[in-house]
Amino acid sequence: MSFTYNRTVRFQDTDAAGVVYFANVLAMCHEAYEDSLAKVGINLKTFFSHAAVAVPIIHSRVDFFQPMFCGDKLLIDGIPQRLSDSKFEIKYQVIDADSPQRHLADALTRHVCIDTNTRTKIILPDGMIDWLYSTTRYGKDIS
């Protein structure tokens, strides 16, 4: 199971050549992640601002297969997977919404849960476990 986010490429997402700038693909994927959190009831304002717990990205990657242009309609599918008590990753597929056979890009973000005061790893909070469980087949199973 996964989550899906619809996104239209905006002019601001593109570079001087008129194609989506590489870093903006990760920003779009992060929008998809935020949307999926909100859909399971996680309050984004408190989740991302000055909480005792943070879930920063510790690794990311993007692979491009076809260019994306201003006005393109995208489907961003995210598949989260729990890696340990404190880590998870999300694999993304970016697809052309008008031609779903056009696979445009793949991305990955890996996250770790930390205590914001000590900057040490901690167990994912229940809200994140619930989110993982709601978006994956195996939820609480650690792979």
Tab-separated table of N, CA and C in Angstrom:
chain	number	residue	atom	x	y	z
A	1	MET	N	0.843	-1.182	0.000
A	1	MET	CA	0.000	0.000	0.000
A	1	MET	C	0.880	1.235	0.000
A	2	SER	N	0.302	2.338	-0.392
A	2	SER	CA	1.081	3.559	-0.522
A	2	SER	C	0.168	4.756	-0.356
A	3	PHE	N	0.720	5.922	-0.525
A	3	PHE	CA	-0.084	7.133	-0.604
A	3	PHE	C	0.219	7.805	-1.934
A	4	THR	N	-0.753	8.543	-2.432
A	4	THR	CA	-0.604	9.219	-3.720
A	4	THR	C	-0.925	10.699	-3.553
A	5	TYR	N	-0.143	11.517	-4.228
A	5	TYR	CA	-0.286	12.971	-4.164
A	5	TYR	C	-0.317	13.496	-5.595
A	6	ASN	N	-1.274	14.352	-5.869
A	6	ASN	CA	-1.375	14.987	-7.185
A	6	ASN	C	-0.682	16.340	-7.138
A	7	ARG	N	0.099	16.630	-8.143
A	7	ARG	CA	0.881	17.883	-8.160
A	7	ARG	C	1.034	18.363	-9.587
A	8	THR	N	0.863	19.644	-9.800
A	8	THR	CA	1.134	20.264	-11.094
A	8	THR	C	2.475	20.974	-11.001
A	9	VAL	N	3.326	20.772	-11.982
A	9	VAL	CA	4.622	21.452	-12.005
A	9	VAL	C	4.376	22.932	-12.251
A	10	ARG	N	4.947	23.759	-11.426
A	10	ARG	CA	4.833	25.223	-11.525
A	10	ARG	C	6.108	25.782	-12.165
A	11	PHE	N	5.992	26.993	-12.686
A	11	PHE	CA	7.143	27.665	-13.278
A	11	PHE	C	8.298	27.738	-12.281
A	12	GLN	N	7.983	28.021	-11.031
A	12	GLN	CA	9.024	28.151	-9.997
A	12	GLN	C	9.783	26.847	-9.744
A	13	ASP	N	9.229	25.714	-10.196
A	13	ASP	CA	9.892	24.419	-10.025
A	13	ASP	C	10.962	24.165	-11.079
A	14	THR	N	10.978	24.991	-12.123
A	14	THR	CA	11.861	24.726	-13.256
A	14	THR	C	13.132	25.572	-13.205
A	15	ASP	N	14.119	25.133	-13.992
A	15	ASP	CA	15.380	25.859	-14.087
A	15	ASP	C	15.427	26.660	-15.388
A	16	ALA	N	16.572	27.228	-15.709
A	16	ALA	CA	16.709	28.070	-16.900
A	16	ALA	C	16.458	27.298	-18.195
A	17	ALA	N	16.616	25.976	-18.156
A	17	ALA	CA	16.356	25.149	-19.342
A	17	ALA	C	14.872	24.787	-19.472
A	18	GLY	N	14.058	25.187	-18.481
A	18	GLY	CA	12.630	24.925	-18.539
A	18	GLY	C	12.201	23.577	-18.002
A	19	VAL	N	13.137	22.832	-17.407
A	19	VAL	CA	12.798	21.534	-16.819
A	19	VAL	C	12.855	21.636	-15.292
A	20	VAL	N	12.206	20.678	-14.633
A	20	VAL	CA	12.191	20.698	-13.170
A	20	VAL	C	13.616	20.597	-12.641
A	21	TYR	N	13.961	21.523	-11.767
A	21	TYR	CA	15.259	21.558	-11.100
A	21	TYR	C	15.343	20.367	-10.145
A	22	PHE	N	16.484	19.689	-10.100
A	22	PHE	CA	16.610	18.424	-9.385
A	22	PHE	C	16.147	18.496	-7.930
A	23	ALA	N	16.512	19.535	-7.211
A	23	ALA	CA	16.156	19.630	-5.795
A	23	ALA	C	14.655	19.787	-5.597
A	24	ASN	N	13.978	20.328	-6.597
A	24	ASN	CA	12.539	20.532	-6.466
A	24	ASN	C	11.761	19.227	-6.533
A	25	VAL	N	12.325	18.195	-7.128
A	25	VAL	CA	11.659	16.888	-7.085
A	25	VAL	C	11.575	16.411	-5.635
A	26	LEU	N	12.653	16.589	-4.883
A	26	LEU	CA	12.618	16.214	-3.463
A	26	LEU	C	11.619	17.067	-2.694
A	27	ALA	N	11.526	18.342	-3.028
A	27	ALA	CA	10.542	19.210	-2.370
A	27	ALA	C	9.120	18.726	-2.660
A	28	MET	N	8.865	18.315	-3.885
A	28	MET	CA	7.538	17.793	-4.238
A	28	MET	C	7.248	16.498	-3.487
A	29	CYS	N	8.252	15.645	-3.380
A	29	CYS	CA	8.077	14.405	-2.621
A	29	CYS	C	7.793	14.710	-1.159
A	30	HIS	N	8.467	15.722	-0.624
A	30	HIS	CA	8.211	16.102	0.770
A	30	HIS	C	6.791	16.629	0.932
A	31	GLU	N	6.273	17.340	-0.067
A	31	GLU	CA	4.869	17.768	-0.029
A	31	GLU	C	3.950	16.555	0.067
A	32	ALA	N	4.265	15.509	-0.701
A	32	ALA	CA	3.462	14.283	-0.679
A	32	ALA	C	3.498	13.652	0.718
A	33	TYR	N	4.681	13.628	1.315
A	33	TYR	CA	4.862	13.092	2.674
A	33	TYR	C	4.017	13.891	3.671
A	34	GLU	N	4.107	15.214	3.604
A	34	GLU	CA	3.333	16.059	4.503
A	34	GLU	C	1.836	15.825	4.332
A	35	ASP	N	1.394	15.718	3.087
A	35	ASP	CA	-0.019	15.479	2.802
A	35	ASP	C	-0.474	14.158	3.423
A	36	SER	N	0.360	13.117	3.316
A	36	SER	CA	-0.019	11.813	3.873
A	36	SER	C	-0.085	11.861	5.399
A	37	LEU	N	0.805	12.628	6.027
A	37	LEU	CA	0.757	12.783	7.485
A	37	LEU	C	-0.542	13.476	7.903
A	38	ALA	N	-0.894	14.540	7.205
A	38	ALA	CA	-2.105	15.288	7.531
A	38	ALA	C	-3.352	14.423	7.361
A	39	LYS	N	-3.352	13.573	6.359
A	39	LYS	CA	-4.525	12.732	6.099
A	39	LYS	C	-4.792	11.712	7.199
A	40	VAL	N	-3.777	11.369	7.996
A	40	VAL	CA	-4.014	10.452	9.120
A	40	VAL	C	-4.168	11.210	10.439
A	41	GLY	N	-4.277	12.538	10.360
A	41	GLY	CA	-4.579	13.332	11.540
A	41	GLY	C	-3.393	13.906	12.279
A	42	ILE	N	-2.204	13.836	11.715
A	42	ILE	CA	-1.037	14.441	12.362
A	42	ILE	C	-1.079	15.943	12.115
A	43	ASN	N	-0.995	16.715	13.185
A	43	ASN	CA	-1.018	18.171	13.087
A	43	ASN	C	0.352	18.641	12.596
A	44	LEU	N	0.396	19.123	11.360
A	44	LEU	CA	1.681	19.504	10.758
A	44	LEU	C	2.343	20.671	11.472
A	45	LYS	N	1.559	21.589	11.957
A	45	LYS	CA	2.127	22.754	12.643
A	45	LYS	C	2.930	22.326	13.871
A	46	THR	N	2.381	21.431	14.664
A	46	THR	CA	3.114	20.980	15.852
A	46	THR	C	4.183	19.949	15.495
A	47	PHE	N	3.931	19.144	14.467
A	47	PHE	CA	4.890	18.114	14.071
A	47	PHE	C	6.206	18.716	13.594
A	48	PHE	N	6.126	19.817	12.841
A	48	PHE	CA	7.327	20.389	12.235
A	48	PHE	C	7.884	21.601	12.975
A	49	SER	N	7.301	21.975	14.108
A	49	SER	CA	7.814	23.188	14.759
A	49	SER	C	8.075	22.978	16.245
A	50	HIS	N	9.314	23.030	16.591
A	50	HIS	CA	9.775	23.065	17.986
A	50	HIS	C	9.209	21.962	18.871
A	51	ALA	N	9.025	20.798	18.332
A	51	ALA	CA	8.567	19.664	19.132
A	51	ALA	C	9.761	19.019	19.834
A	52	ALA	N	9.490	18.187	20.807
A	52	ALA	CA	10.553	17.474	21.521
A	52	ALA	C	11.143	16.361	20.661
A	53	VAL	N	10.409	15.993	19.605
A	53	VAL	CA	10.823	14.924	18.709
A	53	VAL	C	10.914	15.482	17.298
A	54	ALA	N	11.945	15.095	16.577
A	54	ALA	CA	12.078	15.482	15.167
A	54	ALA	C	12.372	14.231	14.346
A	55	VAL	N	12.039	14.314	13.063
A	55	VAL	CA	12.250	13.178	12.166
A	55	VAL	C	12.962	13.689	10.908
A	56	PRO	N	14.233	14.086	11.047
A	56	PRO	CA	14.952	14.652	9.905
A	56	PRO	C	15.299	13.597	8.850
A	57	ILE	N	15.490	14.094	7.652
A	57	ILE	CA	15.958	13.255	6.549
A	57	ILE	C	17.466	13.101	6.694
A	58	ILE	N	17.929	11.856	6.656
A	58	ILE	CA	19.364	11.586	6.785
A	58	ILE	C	19.990	11.104	5.480
A	59	HIS	N	19.139	10.800	4.505
A	59	HIS	CA	19.633	10.370	3.195
A	59	HIS	C	18.543	10.623	2.166
A	60	SER	N	18.955	11.052	0.974
A	60	SER	CA	17.988	11.233	-0.107
A	60	SER	C	18.664	10.960	-1.439
A	61	ARG	N	17.812	10.639	-2.418
A	61	ARG	CA	18.336	10.400	-3.755
A	61	ARG	C	17.193	10.585	-4.740
A	62	VAL	N	17.565	10.993	-5.953
A	62	VAL	CA	16.599	11.121	-7.045
A	62	VAL	C	17.231	10.558	-8.306
A	63	ASP	N	16.461	9.767	-9.034
A	63	ASP	CA	16.863	9.262	-10.341
A	63	ASP	C	15.834	9.759	-11.348
A	64	PHE	N	16.322	10.399	-12.401
A	64	PHE	CA	15.451	10.956	-13.429
A	64	PHE	C	15.419	10.046	-14.647
A	65	PHE	N	14.222	9.873	-15.217
A	65	PHE	CA	14.062	9.055	-16.413
A	65	PHE	C	13.580	9.874	-17.604
A	66	GLN	N	12.783	10.905	-17.336
A	66	GLN	CA	12.284	11.789	-18.383
A	66	GLN	C	12.135	13.185	-17.786
A	67	PRO	N	12.279	14.223	-18.598
A	67	PRO	CA	12.147	15.583	-18.070
A	67	PRO	C	10.704	15.916	-17.698
A	68	MET	N	10.569	16.850	-16.773
A	68	MET	CA	9.269	17.369	-16.355
A	68	MET	C	9.259	18.860	-16.643
A	69	PHE	N	8.117	19.354	-17.134
A	69	PHE	CA	8.014	20.740	-17.576
A	69	PHE	C	6.863	21.447	-16.864
A	70	CYS	N	6.909	22.768	-16.868
A	70	CYS	CA	5.843	23.585	-16.287
A	70	CYS	C	4.505	23.163	-16.889
A	71	GLY	N	3.519	22.952	-16.038
A	71	GLY	CA	2.188	22.544	-16.471
A	71	GLY	C	1.957	21.047	-16.443
A	72	ASP	N	3.022	20.251	-16.364
A	72	ASP	CA	2.845	18.798	-16.297
A	72	ASP	C	2.075	18.435	-15.031
A	73	LYS	N	1.178	17.503	-15.165
A	73	LYS	CA	0.423	16.995	-14.022
A	73	LYS	C	1.084	15.687	-13.580
A	74	LEU	N	1.406	15.620	-12.291
A	74	LEU	CA	2.154	14.492	-11.748
A	74	LEU	C	1.334	13.707	-10.734
A	75	LEU	N	1.618	12.428	-10.660
A	75	LEU	CA	1.176	11.582	-9.550
A	75	LEU	C	2.447	11.182	-8.816
A	76	ILE	N	2.496	11.462	-7.538
A	76	ILE	CA	3.647	11.081	-6.726
A	76	ILE	C	3.173	10.006	-5.763
A	77	ASP	N	3.638	8.787	-5.991
A	77	ASP	CA	3.295	7.658	-5.130
A	77	ASP	C	4.416	7.453	-4.132
A	78	GLY	N	4.061	7.362	-2.858
A	78	GLY	CA	5.041	7.122	-1.806
A	78	GLY	C	4.778	5.800	-1.119
A	79	ILE	N	5.841	5.045	-0.909
A	79	ILE	CA	5.739	3.758	-0.222
A	79	ILE	C	6.686	3.789	0.973
A	80	PRO	N	6.153	4.008	2.190
A	80	PRO	CA	7.000	4.011	3.387
A	80	PRO	C	7.343	2.593	3.826
A	81	GLN	N	8.505	2.479	4.435
A	81	GLN	CA	8.923	1.192	4.998
A	81	GLN	C	9.683	1.462	6.285
A	82	ARG	N	9.274	0.825	7.344
A	82	ARG	CA	9.966	0.951	8.622
A	82	ARG	C	11.246	0.136	8.558
A	83	LEU	N	12.369	0.737	8.940
A	83	LEU	CA	13.672	0.074	8.885
A	83	LEU	C	14.150	-0.411	10.250
A	84	SER	N	13.755	0.302	11.303
A	84	SER	CA	14.130	-0.060	12.669
A	84	SER	C	13.178	0.665	13.604
A	85	ASP	N	13.443	0.572	14.913
A	85	ASP	CA	12.596	1.278	15.883
A	85	ASP	C	12.627	2.787	15.700
A	86	SER	N	13.725	3.294	15.105
A	86	SER	CA	13.876	4.743	14.991
A	86	SER	C	13.977	5.241	13.551
A	87	LYS	N	13.964	4.352	12.560
A	87	LYS	CA	14.174	4.767	11.168
A	87	LYS	C	13.101	4.231	10.233
A	88	PHE	N	12.834	5.033	9.199
A	88	PHE	CA	11.995	4.578	8.103
A	88	PHE	C	12.459	5.280	6.838
A	89	GLU	N	12.043	4.744	5.703
A	89	GLU	CA	12.321	5.400	4.434
A	89	GLU	C	11.049	5.420	3.615
A	90	ILE	N	11.032	6.329	2.651
A	90	ILE	CA	9.913	6.420	1.719
A	90	ILE	C	10.485	6.353	0.315
A	91	LYS	N	9.988	5.399	-0.466
A	91	LYS	CA	10.345	5.296	-1.874
A	91	LYS	C	9.230	5.951	-2.668
A	92	TYR	N	9.616	6.854	-3.551
A	92	TYR	CA	8.651	7.600	-4.351
A	92	TYR	C	8.786	7.235	-5.828
A	93	GLN	N	7.655	7.205	-6.513
A	93	GLN	CA	7.631	7.133	-7.961
A	93	GLN	C	6.882	8.358	-8.447
A	94	VAL	N	7.489	9.084	-9.388
A	94	VAL	CA	6.848	10.251	-9.989
A	94	VAL	C	6.406	9.836	-11.385
A	95	ILE	N	5.105	9.952	-11.628
A	95	ILE	CA	4.487	9.463	-12.857
A	95	ILE	C	3.711	10.598	-13.515
A	96	ASP	N	3.675	10.594	-14.815
A	96	ASP	CA	2.875	11.549	-15.587
A	96	ASP	C	1.403	11.193	-15.405
A	97	ALA	N	0.618	12.086	-14.807
A	97	ALA	CA	-0.796	11.802	-14.540
A	97	ALA	C	-1.600	11.641	-15.820
A	98	ASP	N	-1.188	12.317	-16.887
A	98	ASP	CA	-1.912	12.215	-18.153
A	98	ASP	C	-1.518	10.983	-18.961
A	99	SER	N	-0.349	10.444	-18.703
A	99	SER	CA	0.139	9.230	-19.375
A	99	SER	C	0.806	8.353	-18.323
A	100	PRO	N	0.010	7.625	-17.529
A	100	PRO	CA	0.560	6.879	-16.388
A	100	PRO	C	1.675	5.890	-16.728
A	101	GLN	N	1.828	5.538	-17.984
A	101	GLN	CA	2.938	4.654	-18.367
A	101	GLN	C	4.260	5.415	-18.407
A	102	ARG	N	4.210	6.759	-18.373
A	102	ARG	CA	5.440	7.566	-18.374
A	102	ARG	C	5.961	7.711	-16.944
A	103	HIS	N	6.962	6.933	-16.632
A	103	HIS	CA	7.633	6.957	-15.326
A	103	HIS	C	8.710	8.030	-15.418
A	104	LEU	N	8.547	9.114	-14.669
A	104	LEU	CA	9.411	10.279	-14.813
A	104	LEU	C	10.632	10.258	-13.894
A	105	ALA	N	10.442	9.796	-12.666
A	105	ALA	CA	11.541	9.817	-11.701
A	105	ALA	C	11.243	8.885	-10.537
A	106	ASP	N	12.300	8.478	-9.855
A	106	ASP	CA	12.207	7.779	-8.573
A	106	ASP	C	12.970	8.615	-7.560
A	107	ALA	N	12.502	8.592	-6.329
A	107	ALA	CA	13.206	9.287	-5.260
A	107	ALA	C	13.126	8.446	-3.993
A	108	LEU	N	13.984	8.761	-3.061
A	108	LEU	CA	13.991	8.076	-1.776
A	108	LEU	C	14.397	9.084	-0.712
A	109	THR	N	13.710	9.037	0.425
A	109	THR	CA	14.145	9.786	1.608
A	109	THR	C	14.190	8.818	2.778
A	110	ARG	N	15.260	8.891	3.544
A	110	ARG	CA	15.408	8.062	4.747
A	110	ARG	C	15.387	9.006	5.945
A	111	HIS	N	14.619	8.636	6.958
A	111	HIS	CA	14.378	9.492	8.122
A	111	HIS	C	14.780	8.763	9.402
A	112	VAL	N	15.219	9.528	10.392
A	112	VAL	CA	15.504	8.977	11.713
A	112	VAL	C	14.810	9.852	12.752
A	113	CYS	N	14.295	9.218	13.758
A	113	CYS	CA	13.613	9.930	14.830
A	113	CYS	C	14.629	10.282	15.915
A	114	ILE	N	14.639	11.547	16.315
A	114	ILE	CA	15.589	11.999	17.338
A	114	ILE	C	14.897	12.832	18.415
A	115	ASP	N	15.515	12.847	19.570
A	115	ASP	CA	15.154	13.767	20.646
A	115	ASP	C	15.799	15.103	20.281
A	116	THR	N	15.030	16.162	20.197
A	116	THR	CA	15.587	17.442	19.732
A	116	THR	C	16.543	18.076	20.737
A	117	ASN	N	16.445	17.709	21.993
A	117	ASN	CA	17.359	18.282	22.986
A	117	ASN	C	18.718	17.600	22.978
A	118	THR	N	18.719	16.278	22.915
A	118	THR	CA	19.971	15.533	22.994
A	118	THR	C	20.526	15.158	21.625
A	119	ARG	N	19.692	15.269	20.587
A	119	ARG	CA	20.070	14.893	19.206
A	119	ARG	C	20.452	13.420	19.115
A	120	THR	N	19.820	12.594	19.953
A	120	THR	CA	20.059	11.155	19.909
A	120	THR	C	18.824	10.445	19.360
A	121	LYS	N	19.062	9.273	18.767
A	121	LYS	CA	17.960	8.479	18.218
A	121	LYS	C	17.022	8.045	19.329
A	122	ILE	N	15.727	8.062	18.995
A	122	ILE	CA	14.709	7.554	19.910
A	122	ILE	C	13.694	6.751	19.098
A	123	ILE	N	12.861	6.022	19.798
A	123	ILE	CA	11.826	5.212	19.155
A	123	ILE	C	10.797	6.135	18.498
A	124	LEU	N	10.345	5.741	17.318
A	124	LEU	CA	9.312	6.506	16.628
A	124	LEU	C	8.084	6.659	17.522
A	125	PRO	N	7.506	7.860	17.578
A	125	PRO	CA	6.313	8.057	18.406
A	125	PRO	C	5.105	7.331	17.810
A	126	ASP	N	4.090	7.130	18.647
A	126	ASP	CA	2.901	6.393	18.240
A	126	ASP	C	2.249	6.967	16.976
A	127	GLY	N	2.224	8.292	16.853
A	127	GLY	CA	1.615	8.900	15.662
A	127	GLY	C	2.303	8.479	14.378
A	128	MET	N	3.632	8.371	14.434
A	128	MET	CA	4.378	7.932	13.248
A	128	MET	C	4.165	6.441	12.994
A	129	ILE	N	4.074	5.662	14.059
A	129	ILE	CA	3.792	4.234	13.914
A	129	ILE	C	2.416	4.070	13.260
A	130	ASP	N	1.444	4.843	13.743
A	130	ASP	CA	0.098	4.786	13.160
A	130	ASP	C	0.128	5.171	11.682
A	131	TRP	N	0.899	6.204	11.351
A	131	TRP	CA	1.025	6.626	9.940
A	131	TRP	C	1.646	5.509	9.115
A	132	LEU	N	2.733	4.923	9.602
A	132	LEU	CA	3.362	3.815	8.879
A	132	LEU	C	2.382	2.656	8.710
A	133	TYR	N	1.649	2.355	9.769
A	133	TYR	CA	0.696	1.250	9.713
A	133	TYR	C	-0.425	1.528	8.705
A	134	SER	N	-0.846	2.773	8.625
A	134	SER	CA	-1.948	3.114	7.724
A	134	SER	C	-1.514	3.178	6.265
A	135	THR	N	-0.225	3.325	6.004
A	135	THR	CA	0.240	3.474	4.623
A	135	THR	C	1.017	2.271	4.115
A	136	THR	N	1.250	1.283	4.972
A	136	THR	CA	1.998	0.109	4.519
A	136	THR	C	1.248	-1.162	4.867
A	137	ARG	N	1.543	-2.207	4.161
A	137	ARG	CA	0.929	-3.502	4.421
A	137	ARG	C	1.375	-4.078	5.750
A	138	TYR	N	2.639	-3.840	6.107
A	138	TYR	CA	3.211	-4.535	7.248
A	138	TYR	C	3.308	-3.678	8.491
A	139	GLY	N	3.019	-2.382	8.343
A	139	GLY	CA	2.925	-1.470	9.467
A	139	GLY	C	3.957	-1.610	10.547
A	140	LYS	N	3.635	-2.314	11.605
A	140	LYS	CA	4.492	-2.373	12.784
A	140	LYS	C	5.595	-3.415	12.676
A	141	ASP	N	5.607	-4.205	11.620
A	141	ASP	CA	6.684	-5.170	11.454
A	141	ASP	C	7.963	-4.445	11.070
A	142	ILE	N	9.052	-4.778	11.700
A	142	ILE	CA	10.340	-4.186	11.369
A	142	ILE	C	11.014	-5.079	10.346
A	143	SER	N	11.363	-4.475	9.217
A	143	SER	CA	11.994	-5.254	8.156
A	143	SER	C	13.483	-5.376	8.387
